[in-house]
Short mmCIF file of C-alpha atoms in Angstrom, two decimals:
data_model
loop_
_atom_site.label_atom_id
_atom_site.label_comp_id
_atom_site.label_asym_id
_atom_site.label_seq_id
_atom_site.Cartn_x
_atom_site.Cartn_y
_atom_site.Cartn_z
CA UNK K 15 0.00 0.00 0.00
CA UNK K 16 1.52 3.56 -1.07
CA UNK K 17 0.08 6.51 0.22
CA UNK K 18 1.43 9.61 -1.70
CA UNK K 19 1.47 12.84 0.76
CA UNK K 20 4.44 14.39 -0.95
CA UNK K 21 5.98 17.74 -1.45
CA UNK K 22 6.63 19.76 -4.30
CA UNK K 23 8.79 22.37 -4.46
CA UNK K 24 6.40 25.24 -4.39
CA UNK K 25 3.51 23.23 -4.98
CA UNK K 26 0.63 22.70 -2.42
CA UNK K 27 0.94 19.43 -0.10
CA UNK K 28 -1.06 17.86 2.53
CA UNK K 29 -1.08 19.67 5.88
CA UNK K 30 1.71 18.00 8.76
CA UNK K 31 -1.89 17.37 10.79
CA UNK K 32 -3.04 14.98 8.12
CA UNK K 33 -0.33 13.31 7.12
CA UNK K 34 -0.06 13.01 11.26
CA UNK K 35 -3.13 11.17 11.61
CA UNK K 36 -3.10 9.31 7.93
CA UNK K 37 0.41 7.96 9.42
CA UNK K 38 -1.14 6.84 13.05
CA UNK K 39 -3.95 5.33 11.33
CA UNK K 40 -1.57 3.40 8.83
CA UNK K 41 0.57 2.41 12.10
CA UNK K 42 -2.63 1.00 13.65
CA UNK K 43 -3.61 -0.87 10.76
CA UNK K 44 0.02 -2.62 9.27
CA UNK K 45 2.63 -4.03 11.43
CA UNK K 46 5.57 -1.85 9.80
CA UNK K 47 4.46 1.31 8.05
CA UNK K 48 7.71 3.49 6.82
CA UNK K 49 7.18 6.94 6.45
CA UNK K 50 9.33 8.19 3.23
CA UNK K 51 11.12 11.49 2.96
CA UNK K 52 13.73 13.23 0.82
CA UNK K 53 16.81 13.87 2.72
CA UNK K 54 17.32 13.43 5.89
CA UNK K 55 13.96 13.71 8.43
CA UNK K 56 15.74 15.88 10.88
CA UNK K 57 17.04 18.80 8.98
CA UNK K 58 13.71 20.56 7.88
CA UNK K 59 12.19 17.60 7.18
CA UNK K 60 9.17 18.61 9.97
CA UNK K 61 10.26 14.79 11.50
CA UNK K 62 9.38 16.50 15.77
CA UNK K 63 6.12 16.94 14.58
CA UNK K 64 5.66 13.05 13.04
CA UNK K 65 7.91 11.75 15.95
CA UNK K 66 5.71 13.57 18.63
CA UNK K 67 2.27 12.62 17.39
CA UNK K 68 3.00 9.04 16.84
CA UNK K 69 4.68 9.22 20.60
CA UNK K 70 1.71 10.46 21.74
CA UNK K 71 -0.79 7.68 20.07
CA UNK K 72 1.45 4.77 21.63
CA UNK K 73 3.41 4.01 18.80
CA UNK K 74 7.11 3.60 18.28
CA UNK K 75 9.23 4.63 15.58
CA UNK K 76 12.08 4.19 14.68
CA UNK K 77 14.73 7.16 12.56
CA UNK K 78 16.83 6.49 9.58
CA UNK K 79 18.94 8.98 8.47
CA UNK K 80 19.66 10.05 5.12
CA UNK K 81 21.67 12.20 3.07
CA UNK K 82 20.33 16.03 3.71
CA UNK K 83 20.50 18.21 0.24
CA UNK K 84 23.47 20.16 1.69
CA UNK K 85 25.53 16.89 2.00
CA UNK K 86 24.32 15.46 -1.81
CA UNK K 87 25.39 18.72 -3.27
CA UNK K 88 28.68 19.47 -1.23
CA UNK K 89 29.69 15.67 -3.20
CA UNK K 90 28.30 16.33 -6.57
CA UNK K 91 30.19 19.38 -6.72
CA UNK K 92 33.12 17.88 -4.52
CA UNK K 93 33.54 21.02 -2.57
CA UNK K 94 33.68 20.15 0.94
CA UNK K 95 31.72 22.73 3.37
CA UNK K 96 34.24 22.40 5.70
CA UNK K 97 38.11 23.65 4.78
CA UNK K 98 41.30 23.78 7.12
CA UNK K 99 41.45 27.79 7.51
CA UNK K 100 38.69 28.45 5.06
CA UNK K 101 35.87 27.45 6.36
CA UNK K 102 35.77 26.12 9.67
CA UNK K 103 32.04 26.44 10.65
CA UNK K 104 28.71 26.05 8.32
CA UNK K 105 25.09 26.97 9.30
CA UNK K 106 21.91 25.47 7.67
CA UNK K 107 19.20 27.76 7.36
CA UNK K 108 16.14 28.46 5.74
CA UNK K 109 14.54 31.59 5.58
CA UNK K 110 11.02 29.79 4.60
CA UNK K 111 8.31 29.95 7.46
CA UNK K 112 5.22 27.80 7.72
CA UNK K 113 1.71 29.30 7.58
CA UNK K 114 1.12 31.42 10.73
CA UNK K 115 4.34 30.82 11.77
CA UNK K 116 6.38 34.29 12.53
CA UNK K 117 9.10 34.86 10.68
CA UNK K 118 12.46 34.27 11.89
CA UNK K 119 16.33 35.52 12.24
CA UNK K 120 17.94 33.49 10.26
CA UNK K 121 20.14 36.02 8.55
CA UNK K 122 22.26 36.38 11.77
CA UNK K 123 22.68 32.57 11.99
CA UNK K 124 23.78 32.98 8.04
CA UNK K 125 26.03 35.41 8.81
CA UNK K 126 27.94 34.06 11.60
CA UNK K 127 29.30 30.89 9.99
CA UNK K 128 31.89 30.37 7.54
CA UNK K 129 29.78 28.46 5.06
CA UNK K 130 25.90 29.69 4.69
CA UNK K 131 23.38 26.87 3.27
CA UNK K 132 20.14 28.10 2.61
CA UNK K 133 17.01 25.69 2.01
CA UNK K 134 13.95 26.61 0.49
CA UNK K 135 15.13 29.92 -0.81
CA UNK K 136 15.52 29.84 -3.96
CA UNK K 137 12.10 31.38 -5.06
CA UNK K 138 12.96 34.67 -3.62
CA UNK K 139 16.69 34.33 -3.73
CA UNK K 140 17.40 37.93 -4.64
CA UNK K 141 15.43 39.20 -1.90
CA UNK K 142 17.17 37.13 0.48
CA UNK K 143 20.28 37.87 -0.77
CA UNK K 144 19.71 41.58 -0.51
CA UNK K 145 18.47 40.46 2.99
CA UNK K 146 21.73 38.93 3.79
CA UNK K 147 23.90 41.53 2.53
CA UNK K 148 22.19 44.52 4.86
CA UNK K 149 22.65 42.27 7.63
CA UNK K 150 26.32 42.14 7.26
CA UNK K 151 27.16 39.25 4.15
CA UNK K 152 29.80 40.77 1.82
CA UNK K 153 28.51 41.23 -1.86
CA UNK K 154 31.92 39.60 -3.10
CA UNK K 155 30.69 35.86 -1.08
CA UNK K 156 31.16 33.36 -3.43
CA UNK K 157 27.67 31.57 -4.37
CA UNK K 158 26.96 28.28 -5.64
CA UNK K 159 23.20 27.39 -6.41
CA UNK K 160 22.56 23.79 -6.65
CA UNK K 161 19.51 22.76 -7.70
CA UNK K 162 18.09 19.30 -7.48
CA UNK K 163 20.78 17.85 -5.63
CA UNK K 164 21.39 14.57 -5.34
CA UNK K 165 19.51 13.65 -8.29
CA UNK K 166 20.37 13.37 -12.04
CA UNK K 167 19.12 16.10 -12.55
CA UNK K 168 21.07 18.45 -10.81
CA UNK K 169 22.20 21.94 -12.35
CA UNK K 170 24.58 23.79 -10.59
CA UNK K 171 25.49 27.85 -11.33
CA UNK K 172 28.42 30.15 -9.61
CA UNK K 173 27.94 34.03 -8.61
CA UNK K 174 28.73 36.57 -6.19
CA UNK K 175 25.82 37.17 -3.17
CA UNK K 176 25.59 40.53 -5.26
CA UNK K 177 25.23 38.98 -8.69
CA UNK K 178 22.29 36.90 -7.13
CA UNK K 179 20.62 40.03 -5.01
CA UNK K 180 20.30 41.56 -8.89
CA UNK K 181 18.15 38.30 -10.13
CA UNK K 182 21.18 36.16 -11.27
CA UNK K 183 19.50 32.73 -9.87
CA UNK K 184 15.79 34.23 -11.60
CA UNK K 185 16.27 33.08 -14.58
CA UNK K 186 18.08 30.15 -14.53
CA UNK K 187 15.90 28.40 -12.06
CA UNK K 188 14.01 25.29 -12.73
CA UNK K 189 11.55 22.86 -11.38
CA UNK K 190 13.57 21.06 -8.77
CA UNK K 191 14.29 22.24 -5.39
CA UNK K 192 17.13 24.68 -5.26
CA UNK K 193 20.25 24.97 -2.56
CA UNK K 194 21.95 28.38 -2.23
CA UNK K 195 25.61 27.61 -1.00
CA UNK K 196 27.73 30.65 0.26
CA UNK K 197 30.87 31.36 1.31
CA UNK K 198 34.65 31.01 0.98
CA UNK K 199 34.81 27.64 0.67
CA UNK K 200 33.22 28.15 -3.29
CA UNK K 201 35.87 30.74 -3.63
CA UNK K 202 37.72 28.77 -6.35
CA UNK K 203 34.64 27.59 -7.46
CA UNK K 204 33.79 31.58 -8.62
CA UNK K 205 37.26 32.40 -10.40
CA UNK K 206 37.12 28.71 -12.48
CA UNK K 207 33.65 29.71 -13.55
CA UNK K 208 34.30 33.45 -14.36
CA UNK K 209 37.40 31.88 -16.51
CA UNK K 210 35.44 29.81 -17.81
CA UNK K 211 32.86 32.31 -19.10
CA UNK K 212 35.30 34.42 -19.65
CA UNK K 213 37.49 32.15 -22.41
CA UNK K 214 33.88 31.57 -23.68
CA UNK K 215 33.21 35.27 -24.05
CA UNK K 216 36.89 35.67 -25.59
CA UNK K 217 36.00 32.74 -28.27
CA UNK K 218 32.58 34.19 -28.98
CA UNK K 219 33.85 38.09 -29.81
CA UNK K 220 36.54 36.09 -31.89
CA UNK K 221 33.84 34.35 -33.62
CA UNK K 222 31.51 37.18 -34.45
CA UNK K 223 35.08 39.16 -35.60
CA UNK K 224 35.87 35.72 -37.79
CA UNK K 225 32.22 36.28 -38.85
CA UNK K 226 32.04 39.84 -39.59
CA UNK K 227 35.75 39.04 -42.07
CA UNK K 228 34.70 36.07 -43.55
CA UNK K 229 31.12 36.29 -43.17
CA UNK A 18 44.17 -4.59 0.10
CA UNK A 19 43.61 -2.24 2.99
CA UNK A 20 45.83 0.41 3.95
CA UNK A 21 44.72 2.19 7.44
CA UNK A 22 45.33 5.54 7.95
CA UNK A 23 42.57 5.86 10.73
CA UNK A 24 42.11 8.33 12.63
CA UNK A 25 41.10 7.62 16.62
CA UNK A 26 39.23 9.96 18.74
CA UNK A 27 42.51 11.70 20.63
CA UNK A 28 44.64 9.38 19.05
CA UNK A 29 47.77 10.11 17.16
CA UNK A 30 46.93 9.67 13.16
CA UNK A 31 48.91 9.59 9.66
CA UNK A 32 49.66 13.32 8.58
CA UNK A 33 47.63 14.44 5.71
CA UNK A 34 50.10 14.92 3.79
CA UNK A 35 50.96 11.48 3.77
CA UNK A 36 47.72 10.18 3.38
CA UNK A 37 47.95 12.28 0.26
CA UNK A 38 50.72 10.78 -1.17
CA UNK A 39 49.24 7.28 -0.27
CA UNK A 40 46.04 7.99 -1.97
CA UNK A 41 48.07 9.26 -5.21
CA UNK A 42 49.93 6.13 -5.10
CA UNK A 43 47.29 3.62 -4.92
CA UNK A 44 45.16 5.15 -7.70
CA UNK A 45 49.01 5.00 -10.06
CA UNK A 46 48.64 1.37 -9.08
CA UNK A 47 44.94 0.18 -9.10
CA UNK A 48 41.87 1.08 -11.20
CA UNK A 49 40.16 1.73 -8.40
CA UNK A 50 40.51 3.14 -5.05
CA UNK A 51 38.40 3.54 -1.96
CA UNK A 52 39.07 6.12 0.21
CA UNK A 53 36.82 5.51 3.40
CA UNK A 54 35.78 7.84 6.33
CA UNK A 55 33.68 7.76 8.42
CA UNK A 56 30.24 9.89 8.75
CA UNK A 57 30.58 12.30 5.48
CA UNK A 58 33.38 13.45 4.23
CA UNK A 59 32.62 17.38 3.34
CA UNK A 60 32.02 17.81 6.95
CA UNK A 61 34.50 18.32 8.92
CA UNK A 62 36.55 15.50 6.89
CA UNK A 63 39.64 17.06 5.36
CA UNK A 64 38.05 15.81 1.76
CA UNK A 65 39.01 19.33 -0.13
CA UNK A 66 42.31 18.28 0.55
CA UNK A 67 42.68 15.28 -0.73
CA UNK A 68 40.53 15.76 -3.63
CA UNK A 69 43.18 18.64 -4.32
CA UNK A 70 45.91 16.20 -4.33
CA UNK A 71 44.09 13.65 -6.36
CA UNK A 72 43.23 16.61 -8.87
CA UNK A 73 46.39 18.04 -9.31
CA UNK A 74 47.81 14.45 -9.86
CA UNK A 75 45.28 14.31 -12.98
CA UNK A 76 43.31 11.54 -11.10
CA UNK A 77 39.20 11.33 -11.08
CA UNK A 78 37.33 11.71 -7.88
CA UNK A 79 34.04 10.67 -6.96
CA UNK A 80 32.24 11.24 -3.84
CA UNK A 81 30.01 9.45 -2.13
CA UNK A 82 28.05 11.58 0.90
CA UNK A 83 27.64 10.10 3.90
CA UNK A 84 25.95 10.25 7.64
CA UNK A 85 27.41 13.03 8.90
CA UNK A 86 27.12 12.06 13.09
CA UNK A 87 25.03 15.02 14.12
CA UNK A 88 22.13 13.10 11.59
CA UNK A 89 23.35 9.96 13.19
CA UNK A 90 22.91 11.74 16.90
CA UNK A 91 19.43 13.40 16.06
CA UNK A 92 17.95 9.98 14.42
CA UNK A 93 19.46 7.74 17.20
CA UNK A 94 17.85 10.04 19.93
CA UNK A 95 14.81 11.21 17.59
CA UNK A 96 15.37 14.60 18.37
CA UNK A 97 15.28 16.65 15.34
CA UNK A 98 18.02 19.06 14.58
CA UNK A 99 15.32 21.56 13.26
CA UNK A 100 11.57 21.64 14.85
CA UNK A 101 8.84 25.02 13.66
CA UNK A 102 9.16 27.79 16.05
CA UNK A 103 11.97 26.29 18.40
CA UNK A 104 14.94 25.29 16.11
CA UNK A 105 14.84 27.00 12.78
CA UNK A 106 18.55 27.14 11.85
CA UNK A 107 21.75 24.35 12.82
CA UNK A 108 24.94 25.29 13.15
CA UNK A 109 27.87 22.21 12.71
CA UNK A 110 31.45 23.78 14.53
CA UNK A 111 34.09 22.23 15.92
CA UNK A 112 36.68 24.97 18.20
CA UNK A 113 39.62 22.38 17.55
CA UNK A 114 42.02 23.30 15.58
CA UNK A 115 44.95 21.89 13.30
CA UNK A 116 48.72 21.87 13.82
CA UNK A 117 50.02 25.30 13.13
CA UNK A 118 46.76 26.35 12.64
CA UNK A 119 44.90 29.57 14.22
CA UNK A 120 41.85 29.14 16.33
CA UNK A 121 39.30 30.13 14.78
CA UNK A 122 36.30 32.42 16.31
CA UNK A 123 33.97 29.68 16.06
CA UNK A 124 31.58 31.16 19.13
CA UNK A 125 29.69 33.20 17.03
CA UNK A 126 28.17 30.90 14.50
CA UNK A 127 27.75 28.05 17.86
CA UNK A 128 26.06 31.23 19.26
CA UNK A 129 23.70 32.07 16.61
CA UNK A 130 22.40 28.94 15.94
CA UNK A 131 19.26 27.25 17.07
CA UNK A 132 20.88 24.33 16.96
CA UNK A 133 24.48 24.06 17.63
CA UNK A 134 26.48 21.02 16.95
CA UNK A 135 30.05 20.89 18.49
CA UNK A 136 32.07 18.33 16.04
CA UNK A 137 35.91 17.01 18.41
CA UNK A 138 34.79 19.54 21.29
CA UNK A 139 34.13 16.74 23.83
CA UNK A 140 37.70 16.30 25.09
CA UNK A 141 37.78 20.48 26.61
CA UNK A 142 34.52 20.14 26.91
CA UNK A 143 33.64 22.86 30.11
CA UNK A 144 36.66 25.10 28.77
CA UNK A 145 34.50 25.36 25.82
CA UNK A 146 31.22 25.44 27.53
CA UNK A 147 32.40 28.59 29.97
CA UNK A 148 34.08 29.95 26.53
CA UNK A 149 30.43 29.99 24.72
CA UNK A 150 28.67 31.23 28.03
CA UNK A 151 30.98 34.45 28.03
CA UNK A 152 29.93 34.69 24.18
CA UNK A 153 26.49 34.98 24.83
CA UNK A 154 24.66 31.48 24.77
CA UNK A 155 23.11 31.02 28.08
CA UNK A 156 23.60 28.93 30.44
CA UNK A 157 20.39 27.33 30.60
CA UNK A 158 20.93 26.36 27.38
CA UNK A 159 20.11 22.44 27.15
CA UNK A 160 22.71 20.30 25.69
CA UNK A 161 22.84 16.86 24.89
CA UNK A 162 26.01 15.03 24.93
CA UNK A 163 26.14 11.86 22.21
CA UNK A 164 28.99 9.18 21.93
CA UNK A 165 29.85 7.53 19.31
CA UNK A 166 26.61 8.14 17.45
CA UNK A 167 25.46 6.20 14.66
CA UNK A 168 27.14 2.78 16.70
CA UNK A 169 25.68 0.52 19.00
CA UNK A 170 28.09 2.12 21.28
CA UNK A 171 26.45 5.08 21.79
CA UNK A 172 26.11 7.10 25.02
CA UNK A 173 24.27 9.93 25.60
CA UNK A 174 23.78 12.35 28.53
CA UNK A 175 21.38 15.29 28.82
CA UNK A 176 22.32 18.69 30.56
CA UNK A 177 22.69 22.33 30.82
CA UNK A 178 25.32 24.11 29.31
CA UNK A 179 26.01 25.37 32.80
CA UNK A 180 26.45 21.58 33.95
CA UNK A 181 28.85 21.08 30.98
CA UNK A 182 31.28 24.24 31.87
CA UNK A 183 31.12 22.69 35.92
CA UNK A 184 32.58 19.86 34.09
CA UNK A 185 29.29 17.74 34.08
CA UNK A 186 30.78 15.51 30.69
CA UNK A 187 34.51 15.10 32.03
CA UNK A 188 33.39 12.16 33.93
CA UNK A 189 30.73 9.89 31.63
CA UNK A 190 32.97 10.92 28.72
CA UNK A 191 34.44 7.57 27.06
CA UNK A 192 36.60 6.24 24.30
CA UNK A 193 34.36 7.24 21.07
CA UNK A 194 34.00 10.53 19.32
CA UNK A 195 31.51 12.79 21.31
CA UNK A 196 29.28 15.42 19.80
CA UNK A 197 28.14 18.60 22.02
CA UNK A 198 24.85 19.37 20.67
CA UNK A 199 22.78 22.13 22.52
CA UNK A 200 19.54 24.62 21.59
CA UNK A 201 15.69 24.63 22.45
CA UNK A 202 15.46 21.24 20.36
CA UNK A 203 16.89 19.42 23.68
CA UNK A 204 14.45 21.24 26.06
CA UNK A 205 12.31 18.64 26.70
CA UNK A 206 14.56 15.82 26.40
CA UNK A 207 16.17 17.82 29.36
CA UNK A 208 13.28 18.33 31.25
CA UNK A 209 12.58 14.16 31.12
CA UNK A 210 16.14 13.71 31.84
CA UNK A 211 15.86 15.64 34.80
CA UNK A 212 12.26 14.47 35.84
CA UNK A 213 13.77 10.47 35.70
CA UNK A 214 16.57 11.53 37.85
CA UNK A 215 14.28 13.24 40.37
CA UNK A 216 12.39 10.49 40.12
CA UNK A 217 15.32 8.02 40.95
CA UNK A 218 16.49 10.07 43.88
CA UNK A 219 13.12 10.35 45.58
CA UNK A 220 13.39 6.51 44.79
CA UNK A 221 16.35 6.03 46.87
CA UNK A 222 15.11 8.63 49.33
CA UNK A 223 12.40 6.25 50.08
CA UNK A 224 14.25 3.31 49.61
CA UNK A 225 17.11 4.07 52.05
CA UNK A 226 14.32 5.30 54.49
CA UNK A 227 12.98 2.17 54.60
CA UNK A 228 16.19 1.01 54.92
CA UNK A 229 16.46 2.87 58.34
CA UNK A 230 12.94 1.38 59.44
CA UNK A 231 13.34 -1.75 58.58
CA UNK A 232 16.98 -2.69 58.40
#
């Protein structure tokens, strides 16, 4: 028996209290009912909630972790979010609040460490950017946007925090569920893609001159 | 064949650099090579390095994420690193530092955080405590203590902040890695902790009473 209650990135999905009672009423009626997520359960994966209610109704569950977004990317792009010197300290933070729910100070939490991940941002990842960069973020951090991380599917794009305050992650942004990475530790990261964009530019104005002659 | 460079909790380990070399050296000699740490390796795993080495020697890397041990911690004692309205941001840190290198200022992002996760902090553990106190966490602040998470070794030990910078850890502490994780998230585990304990005491309160009626 599957029981799809899942989440789209930006699209609507069941409220926690259903899928709390759907999942005590599943518990009461199989001997082993697994509760699927993406990720891992405890990093914004709303797990307490789950955990609590099924606590509460007698029943006991058991947590398997799993590979959280910030992990899947961090090896896809094999840039670790921890350096010697570099980056020493990384914060996970989302800037996303449930309905009703006040919204929080995440910027200081996002400024404080070394390396910055941000989860379910990228939808208004200018704003948050420019959010980040009053609070105290240089414009020059080093960005890397991953989007659909740990999948096949996964697109990845380099900027500064100011390229992506002026729209920079707008356009390029697709249906999958997007990771905005910051700090030193995509330093390199930043300067291989600028060359790389750069040579490209180089070849391209050497092209349209090769055209313009021999066109 | 198996070549171990392990590291051990306190224990002396091969030098990086060497490791390095070793890594470069098997992949010259085999068609392929595992390289195998534990939890994940872009946390707080010296990966960037090695992947450096591997790069610059021309040699293909792939990585493969792992359980980094704060997931390991939270699943093991189902207490989520993020919860709505308590814990809406993690912070991973570790104040331990390399051979020649500078200590970092790693209070500020443990201070920021909801949820802060000291990674190799265990060992100073009430130095660093009394260190994040005079930064500005409080000392109410509930930590739980975890040992070799992820094992079926692990330990864990609920607390105050305050408790941990009186030296409440220095004497439970034991051979495996320990993680120092503290924030709102552990509230109630602390408040259970300290309700069984009470609990216990009054217990032996009675029991030794009746020791002195009837024995």
């Amino acid at each position: 028996v599957l029981v799809d209650v899942g989440k789209r990135s930006g699209k609507h999905s069941a409220a926690q209290r259903f899928i709390n009672r759907r999942l005590i009423h599943a518990a009461r009626q199989y001997n082993t009912v697994v509760r699927l997520k993406g990720g891992d359960p405890m990093m914004f994966g709303r797990a307490q909630e789950e955990i609590d209610a099924l606590h509460a109704a007698g029943i006991e569950v058991e947590v398997v972790p799993g590979i959280t977004a910030a992990l899947a990317a961090a090896a896809q792009s094999r840039i670790s979010l921890t350096a010697r010197g570099t980056s020493r300290h990384v914060s996970f933070v989302t800037p996303a609040v449930g309905n009703g729910e006040a919204a929080s100070d995440w910027t200081e939490a996002a400024c404080a460490a070394d390396t910055a991940v941000l989860y379910m941002a990228a939808r208004h990842a200018s704003q948050h950017a420019q959010t980040l960069m009053q609070a105290g973020r240089v414009s020059t951090t080093p960005v890397l946007y991953v989007e659909a991380a740990g999948t096949a599917k996964r697109r990845q794009h380099c900027c500064t925090l100011a390229d992506v305050a002026l729209g920079a992650l707008d356009s390029i942004q697709g249906d999958g569920p997007g990771l905005i990475m910051m700090g030193a530790a995509y330093q390199r990261a930043l300067e291989q893609h600028k060359s790389i964009t750069q040579h490209r530019d180089d070849n391209d104005a050497n092209a349209s001159e090769y055209r313009q002659v021999h066109g």
